[in-house]
C-alpha cells in the first residue's frame, strides 16, 4: 500500500484514512441529515463504516485524507481526490456536523488543492454536488470554484433520482485568488 503524504495546516493534520478510523467516522456516516447529500445511505453500524473505509490508496485513482485536529486526534472527516484523467481530479469531502462553521472544511480542502496544483501540477479540480446542498456549494464558491454545469436526473441515490451541478477550478485561478 502506498502511503499518502501527511499534509498540515495551522490547526489540522491530514493523513491517509484507514479502516481503524471507522469508530471515529461512524457517527458522521450514520448521521442521516448529514448523509442526505452523500452518495450512499447513512451507515447502520461500525462494521459497515469499516468496510467502506477498506481500500488501498492509489495515486493513479482514489486517495482520501482523514482530517484531524492533531497527530493523535481522531478523524473528524476526510477529503477525497479521484483522478479522472491526466491533469483532472474530482474532489469530495465530509466533516462531522459539530465542526461545521469553523472553517475546518475550507482549510482541509484548500490544503489538498494546494497539493494537487502546486506539488503535482494538476490543471483542473472539479466537484459534483447536489444542487440543494447549499453548504457545499458555499464552500466551493468561497474556494474560488466556478459553476460549470447542471445535469438533470444524473444520480440515483438513497433519496431518489437527483440532479447534480459541477463546479470547477483551474490551477491558474487558484494561483491568483486573493
Coordinates of N, CA and C in Angstrom, one line a residue:
X1 N 0.8 -1.2 0.0 CA 0.0 0.0 0.0 C 0.9 1.2 0.0
X2 N 0.6 2.2 -0.9 CA 1.3 3.4 -1.0 C 0.8 4.4 0.1
X3 N 1.7 4.9 0.9 CA 1.3 5.9 1.9 C 1.1 7.2 1.3
X4 N 0.0 7.9 1.7 CA -0.2 9.3 1.3 C 0.7 10.2 2.1
X5 N 1.0 11.3 1.5 CA 1.8 12.3 2.2 C 0.9 12.9 3.3
X6 N 1.5 13.1 4.5 CA 0.8 13.8 5.6 C 0.8 15.3 5.2
X7 N -0.4 15.9 5.3 CA -0.5 17.4 5.0 C -0.9 18.1 6.3
X8 N -0.3 19.3 6.5 CA -0.6 20.0 7.7 C -1.0 21.4 7.4
X9 N -1.8 22.0 8.2 CA -2.1 23.4 8.2 C -1.9 24.0 9.6
X10 N -2.3 25.2 9.8 CA -2.1 25.8 11.1 C -2.7 25.0 12.2
X11 N -3.9 24.4 12.0 CA -4.6 23.7 13.0 C -5.0 22.2 12.7
X12 N -4.7 21.8 11.4 CA -5.1 20.5 11.0 C -4.0 19.6 10.6
X13 N -4.2 18.3 10.8 CA -3.3 17.2 10.2 C -4.2 16.4 9.3
X14 N -3.7 16.2 8.1 CA -4.4 15.3 7.1 C -3.5 14.2 6.8
X15 N -4.0 13.0 7.0 CA -3.2 11.8 6.8 C -4.1 10.7 6.1
X16 N -3.5 9.7 5.5 CA -4.3 8.7 4.9 C -5.4 8.1 5.8
X17 N -6.6 8.0 5.3 CA -7.7 7.4 6.1 C -7.5 5.9 6.1
X18 N -7.8 5.2 7.2 CA -7.6 3.8 7.3 C -8.8 3.2 7.9
X19 N -9.0 1.8 7.8 CA -10.2 1.2 8.4 C -10.3 1.4 9.9
X20 N -9.2 1.6 10.6 CA -9.2 1.9 12.0 C -9.9 3.2 12.4
X21 N -10.2 4.1 11.4 CA -10.9 5.3 11.6 C -12.4 5.1 11.6
X22 N -12.8 3.9 11.5 CA -14.3 3.5 11.4 C -15.0 4.0 12.7
X23 N -14.5 3.8 13.8 CA -15.1 4.1 15.1 C -15.3 5.6 15.2
X24 N -14.3 6.4 14.8 CA -14.4 7.9 14.8 C -15.4 8.4 13.7
X25 N -15.4 7.7 12.6 CA -16.2 8.2 11.4 C -17.6 7.7 11.4
X26 N -17.9 6.6 12.2 CA -19.3 6.1 12.2 C -20.3 7.1 12.6
X27 N -20.1 8.0 13.6 CA -21.1 9.0 14.0 C -21.4 9.9 12.8
X28 N -20.4 10.2 12.0 CA -20.6 11.1 10.8 C -21.4 10.3 9.8
X29 N -21.0 9.1 9.4 CA -21.6 8.4 8.3 C -22.9 7.8 8.7
X30 N -23.3 7.8 10.0 CA -24.6 7.4 10.4 C -25.6 8.5 10.7
X31 N -25.1 9.8 10.5 CA -25.9 11.0 10.7 C -26.8 11.2 9.5
X32 N -28.1 10.9 9.6 CA -29.0 10.9 8.5 C -29.1 12.3 7.8
X33 N -29.3 13.4 8.6 CA -29.3 14.7 7.9 C -28.0 15.1 7.2
X34 N -26.9 14.7 7.8 CA -25.6 15.0 7.2 C -25.4 14.1 5.9
X35 N -25.9 12.9 5.9 CA -25.7 12.0 4.8 C -26.7 12.2 3.7
X36 N -27.7 13.1 3.9 CA -28.7 13.3 2.9 C -28.0 13.6 1.5
X37 N -27.0 14.3 1.5 CA -26.3 14.7 0.2 C -25.2 13.7 -0.2
X38 N -25.0 12.7 0.6 CA -23.9 11.7 0.3 C -24.4 10.8 -0.8
X39 N -23.5 10.0 -1.4 CA -23.9 9.1 -2.5 C -24.5 7.8 -1.9
X40 N -24.4 7.6 -0.6 CA -25.0 6.4 0.0 C -25.8 6.7 1.2
X41 N -26.6 5.8 1.6 CA -27.5 6.0 2.8 C -26.6 6.0 4.1
X42 N -27.2 6.5 5.2 CA -26.5 6.5 6.4 C -26.1 5.1 6.8
X43 N -25.0 4.9 7.4 CA -24.5 3.6 7.8 C -25.2 3.1 9.1
X44 N -25.4 1.8 9.1 CA -26.2 1.2 10.2 C -25.3 0.7 11.3
X45 N -24.0 0.5 11.1 CA -23.2 0.0 12.2 C -21.7 0.3 11.8
X46 N -20.8 0.1 12.8 CA -19.4 0.4 12.6 C -18.8 -0.5 11.6
X47 N -19.3 -1.8 11.5 CA -18.8 -2.7 10.5 C -19.0 -2.2 9.1
X48 N -20.1 -1.6 8.8 CA -20.4 -1.0 7.5 C -19.4 0.1 7.2
X49 N -19.1 1.0 8.2 CA -18.2 2.0 8.0 C -16.8 1.5 7.8
X50 N -16.4 0.5 8.6 CA -15.1 -0.1 8.4 C -14.9 -0.7 7.0
X51 N -15.9 -1.4 6.5 CA -15.9 -1.9 5.1 C -15.8 -0.8 4.1
X52 N -16.5 0.3 4.3 CA -16.5 1.5 3.5 C -15.1 2.1 3.4
X53 N -14.3 2.1 4.5 CA -13.0 2.7 4.6 C -11.9 1.7 4.2
X54 N -12.2 0.5 3.8 CA -11.2 -0.5 3.5 C -10.9 -0.5 2.0
X55 N -9.9 0.2 1.6 CA -9.4 0.2 0.3 C -7.9 0.7 0.4
X56 N -7.2 0.4 -0.7 CA -5.8 0.9 -0.7 C -5.7 2.2 -1.5
X57 N -5.0 3.2 -0.9 CA -4.8 4.5 -1.7 C -4.1 4.2 -3.0
X58 N -4.5 4.8 -4.0 CA -4.0 4.6 -5.3 C -3.7 6.0 -6.0
X59 N -2.4 6.4 -6.0 CA -2.1 7.7 -6.6 C -2.6 7.9 -8.0
X60 N -2.9 6.8 -8.7 CA -3.5 6.9 -10.1 C -5.0 6.7 -10.0
X61 N -5.6 6.7 -8.9 CA -7.0 6.6 -8.7 C -7.6 7.4 -7.6
X62 N -7.9 6.8 -6.5 CA -8.6 7.5 -5.4 C -7.7 7.6 -4.2
X63 N -7.6 8.7 -3.6 CA -6.9 9.0 -2.4 C -7.8 9.7 -1.4
X64 N -7.7 9.3 -0.1 CA -8.5 10.0 0.9 C -7.7 10.4 2.1
X65 N -7.7 11.6 2.5 CA -7.0 12.1 3.7 C -8.0 12.3 4.9
X66 N -7.7 11.7 6.0 CA -8.5 11.9 7.2 C -8.2 13.3 7.7
X67 N -9.2 14.0 8.2 CA -9.0 15.3 8.8 C -9.0 15.1 10.3
X68 N -7.9 15.6 10.9 CA -7.9 15.6 12.4 C -7.3 16.9 12.9
X69 N -7.5 17.1 14.2 CA -7.1 18.3 14.9 C -5.7 18.2 15.5
X70 N -5.0 17.1 15.2 CA -3.6 16.9 15.7 C -3.2 15.5 15.5
X71 N -1.9 15.2 15.8 CA -1.3 14.0 15.4 C -2.1 12.8 16.1
X72 N -2.5 12.9 17.3 CA -3.1 11.7 18.0 C -4.6 11.9 18.0
X73 N -5.2 12.9 17.4 CA -6.6 13.2 17.4 C -7.3 12.3 16.4
X74 N -8.6 11.9 16.7 CA -9.4 11.1 15.8 C -9.8 11.8 14.6
X75 N -10.1 11.1 13.6 CA -10.6 11.7 12.3 C -12.0 12.3 12.6
X76 N -12.2 13.5 12.0 CA -13.5 14.2 12.1 C -14.1 14.4 10.7
X77 N -13.5 13.9 9.7 CA -13.9 14.0 8.3 C -12.8 13.5 7.4
X78 N -13.0 13.8 6.1 CA -12.0 13.5 5.2 C -12.2 14.3 3.9
X79 N -11.1 14.3 3.1 CA -11.1 14.9 1.8 C -10.6 13.8 0.8
X80 N -11.4 13.5 -0.2 CA -11.1 12.5 -1.2 C -10.8 13.2 -2.6
X81 N -9.8 12.6 -3.2 CA -9.5 13.0 -4.6 C -9.5 11.8 -5.5
X82 N -10.2 11.9 -6.6 CA -10.2 10.9 -7.6 C -9.7 11.4 -8.9
X83 N -8.6 10.8 -9.4 CA -8.0 11.2 -10.7 C -9.0 10.7 -11.8
X84 N -9.5 11.6 -12.5 CA -10.5 11.2 -13.6 C -9.8 11.0 -14.9
X85 N -8.7 11.8 -15.2 CA -7.9 11.7 -16.4 C -6.7 12.5 -16.1
X86 N -5.6 12.4 -17.0 CA -4.4 13.1 -16.7 C -4.7 14.6 -16.5
X87 N -4.2 15.1 -15.3 CA -4.4 16.6 -15.0 C -5.7 17.0 -14.4
X88 N -6.7 16.1 -14.4 CA -8.0 16.4 -13.9 C -8.5 15.5 -12.8
X89 N -8.9 16.1 -11.7 CA -9.2 15.4 -10.5 C -10.6 15.9 -9.9
X90 N -11.3 14.9 -9.4 CA -12.6 15.2 -8.7 C -12.3 15.3 -7.2
X91 N -12.9 16.2 -6.5 CA -12.7 16.3 -5.1 C -14.0 16.2 -4.3
X92 N -14.0 15.6 -3.2 CA -15.1 15.4 -2.3 C -14.7 15.5 -0.9
X93 N -15.6 15.7 0.0 CA -15.3 15.9 1.4 C -16.5 15.7 2.3
X94 N -16.2 15.4 3.5 CA -17.3 15.2 4.5 C -16.7 15.7 5.9
X95 N -17.5 16.3 6.7 CA -17.0 16.7 8.0 C -18.1 16.6 9.1
X96 N -17.7 16.1 10.2 CA -18.6 15.9 11.4 C -19.4 17.2 11.6
X97 N -20.7 17.1 11.8 CA -21.5 18.3 12.0 C -21.1 19.2 13.1
X98 N -20.5 18.7 14.2 CA -20.1 19.6 15.3 C -18.9 20.5 14.9
X99 N -18.3 20.3 13.8 CA -17.2 21.1 13.3 C -17.6 22.1 12.2
X100 N -18.9 22.0 11.8 CA -19.4 22.9 10.7 C -19.3 24.4 11.2
X101 N -19.0 25.2 10.2 CA -18.9 26.7 10.5 C -17.6 27.1 11.1
X102 N -16.7 26.2 11.3 CA -15.4 26.6 12.0 C -14.3 26.8 11.0
X103 N -14.6 26.7 9.7 CA -13.5 26.9 8.7 C -12.6 25.6 8.4
X104 N -12.9 24.6 9.2 CA -12.1 23.4 9.0 C -12.2 22.8 7.6
X105 N -13.4 22.7 7.1 CA -13.5 22.1 5.7 C -12.8 22.9 4.7
X106 N -13.0 24.2 4.8 CA -12.3 25.1 3.9 C -10.7 24.9 4.0
X107 N -10.2 24.9 5.2 CA -8.8 24.7 5.4 C -8.3 23.4 4.9
X108 N -9.0 22.3 5.1 CA -8.6 21.0 4.7 C -8.7 20.9 3.2
X109 N -9.8 21.3 2.6 CA -9.9 21.2 1.1 C -8.9 22.1 0.4
X110 N -8.6 23.3 1.0 CA -7.6 24.2 0.4 C -6.2 23.5 0.4
X111 N -5.9 22.9 1.5 CA -4.6 22.2 1.6 C -4.4 21.1 0.6
X112 N -5.5 20.3 0.3 CA -5.4 19.3 -0.7 C -5.3 19.9 -2.1
X113 N -6.0 21.0 -2.3 CA -6.0 21.7 -3.6 C -4.5 22.2 -3.8
X114 N -3.9 22.7 -2.8 CA -2.5 23.2 -2.9 C -1.6 22.0 -3.4
X115 N -1.8 20.9 -2.7 CA -1.0 19.7 -3.1 C -1.2 19.4 -4.6
X116 N -2.5 19.4 -5.0 CA -2.8 19.0 -6.4 C -2.2 20.0 -7.4
X117 N -2.4 21.3 -7.2 CA -1.9 22.3 -8.1 C -0.4 22.6 -8.0
X118 N 0.1 22.8 -6.8 CA 1.4 23.2 -6.6 C 2.4 22.1 -6.6
X119 N 2.1 21.0 -5.9 CA 3.1 19.9 -5.8 C 3.0 18.9 -7.0
X120 N 1.8 18.7 -7.5 CA 1.5 17.7 -8.5 C 1.4 18.3 -9.9
X121 N 1.1 19.6 -10.0 CA 1.0 20.2 -11.3 C -0.3 19.9 -12.0
X122 N -1.3 19.5 -11.3 CA -2.6 19.2 -11.9 C -3.2 20.5 -12.5
X123 N -4.0 20.4 -13.6 CA -4.6 21.6 -14.2 C -6.0 21.9 -13.8
X124 N -6.8 20.9 -13.3 CA -8.2 21.2 -13.0 C -8.6 20.3 -11.9
X125 N -9.5 20.9 -11.0 CA -10.2 20.1 -10.0 C -11.7 20.5 -10.1
X126 N -12.5 19.4 -10.0 CA -13.9 19.7 -10.0 C -14.6 19.0 -8.9
X127 N -15.9 19.4 -8.6 CA -16.7 18.8 -7.6 C -18.1 18.6 -8.2
X128 N -18.7 17.5 -7.8 CA -20.0 17.1 -8.3 C -20.9 17.2 -7.0
X129 N -21.9 18.1 -7.1 CA -22.7 18.5 -5.9 C -24.2 18.5 -6.1
X130 N -24.9 18.0 -5.2 CA -26.4 18.1 -5.3 C -26.8 19.6 -5.3
X131 N -27.6 20.0 -6.2 CA -28.0 21.4 -6.2 C -28.6 22.0 -4.9
X132 N -29.2 21.1 -4.1 CA -29.8 21.6 -2.9 C -28.8 21.6 -1.7
X133 N -27.6 21.2 -1.9 CA -26.6 21.2 -0.8 C -25.9 22.6 -0.7
X134 N -26.6 23.5 -0.1 CA -26.2 24.9 0.0 C -24.9 25.0 0.7
X135 N -24.6 24.2 1.7 CA -23.4 24.4 2.5 C -22.2 24.0 1.6
X136 N -22.3 22.9 0.9 CA -21.2 22.5 0.0 C -21.0 23.5 -1.2
X137 N -22.1 24.0 -1.7 CA -22.0 25.0 -2.8 C -21.2 26.2 -2.3
X138 N -21.6 26.7 -1.1 CA -21.0 27.8 -0.5 C -19.5 27.6 -0.3
X139 N -19.1 26.5 0.2 CA -17.7 26.2 0.4 C -16.9 26.2 -0.9
X140 N -17.4 25.6 -1.9 CA -16.8 25.6 -3.2 C -16.6 27.0 -3.8
X141 N -17.7 27.8 -3.6 CA -17.6 29.2 -4.1 C -16.6 30.0 -3.4
X142 N -16.5 29.8 -2.0 CA -15.5 30.5 -1.2 C -14.1 30.1 -1.6
X143 N -14.0 28.9 -2.1 CA -12.6 28.4 -2.5 C -12.3 28.9 -4.0
X144 N -13.3 29.5 -4.6 CA -13.0 30.0 -6.0 C -13.5 29.2 -7.1
X145 N -14.2 28.1 -6.8 CA -14.7 27.2 -7.8 C -15.8 28.0 -8.6
X146 N -16.0 27.7 -9.9 CA -17.0 28.3 -10.7 C -18.0 27.2 -11.1
X147 N -19.3 27.6 -11.1 CA -20.4 26.7 -11.5 C -20.2 26.5 -13.0
X148 N -20.1 25.3 -13.4 CA -19.9 25.0 -14.8 C -21.1 24.3 -15.5
X149 N -21.9 23.6 -14.8 CA -23.0 22.9 -15.4 C -24.0 22.3 -14.5
X150 N -25.2 22.0 -15.0 CA -26.3 21.4 -14.3 C -26.7 20.2 -15.1
X151 N -26.6 19.0 -14.5 CA -27.0 17.7 -15.1 C -28.3 17.3 -14.5
X152 N -29.3 17.1 -15.3 CA -30.6 16.7 -14.8 C -30.7 15.2 -14.6
X153 N -31.4 14.8 -13.5 CA -31.6 13.4 -13.2 C -30.3 12.5 -13.4
X154 N -29.2 13.0 -12.9 CA -27.9 12.4 -13.1 C -27.7 11.2 -12.2
X155 N -28.1 11.3 -10.9 CA -27.8 10.2 -9.9 C -29.0 9.6 -9.4
X156 N -28.9 8.3 -9.1 CA -30.0 7.6 -8.3 C -29.4 7.3 -7.0
X157 N -29.9 7.9 -5.9 CA -29.3 7.8 -4.6 C -30.3 7.3 -3.6
X158 N -29.9 7.2 -2.4 CA -30.8 6.7 -1.3 C -32.0 7.7 -1.1
X159 N -32.0 8.9 -1.7 CA -33.1 9.9 -1.5 C -33.8 10.0 -2.9
X160 N -33.5 9.2 -3.8 CA -34.1 9.3 -5.1 C -33.2 9.7 -6.3
X161 N -33.8 10.0 -7.4 CA -33.1 10.5 -8.6 C -32.8 11.9 -8.4
X162 N -31.6 12.3 -8.5 CA -31.2 13.7 -8.2 C -30.4 14.3 -9.4
X163 N -30.6 15.6 -9.5 CA -29.8 16.4 -10.4 C -28.4 16.6 -9.7
X164 N -27.5 17.1 -10.5 CA -26.2 17.4 -10.0 C -25.7 18.7 -10.6
X165 N -24.8 19.4 -9.9 CA -24.2 20.5 -10.5 C -22.7 20.3 -10.4
X166 N -21.9 20.8 -11.4 CA -20.5 20.6 -11.5 C -19.9 22.0 -11.2
X167 N -18.9 22.0 -10.3 CA -18.1 23.2 -10.0 C -16.7 22.9 -10.4
X168 N -16.0 23.8 -11.1 CA -14.6 23.6 -11.5 C -13.7 24.7 -11.1
X169 N -12.4 24.3 -10.9 CA -11.4 25.3 -10.5 C -10.1 24.9 -11.3
X170 N -9.5 25.9 -11.9 CA -8.3 25.7 -12.7 C -7.1 26.2 -11.9
X171 N -5.9 25.6 -12.2 CA -4.7 25.9 -11.5 C -4.4 27.4 -11.5
X172 N -4.6 28.1 -12.7 CA -4.3 29.5 -12.8 C -5.2 30.3 -11.9
X173 N -6.5 29.9 -11.8 CA -7.4 30.6 -10.9 C -7.0 30.5 -9.4
X174 N -6.5 29.3 -9.0 CA -6.1 29.1 -7.7 C -4.9 29.9 -7.4
X175 N -4.0 30.0 -8.3 CA -2.7 30.7 -8.1 C -3.0 32.2 -7.9
X176 N -4.1 32.8 -8.5 CA -4.3 34.2 -8.5 C -5.4 34.6 -7.5
X177 N -5.9 33.7 -6.7 CA -7.0 34.0 -5.8 C -6.5 35.0 -4.8
X178 N -7.4 35.8 -4.3 CA -7.0 36.9 -3.4 C -7.2 36.4 -2.0

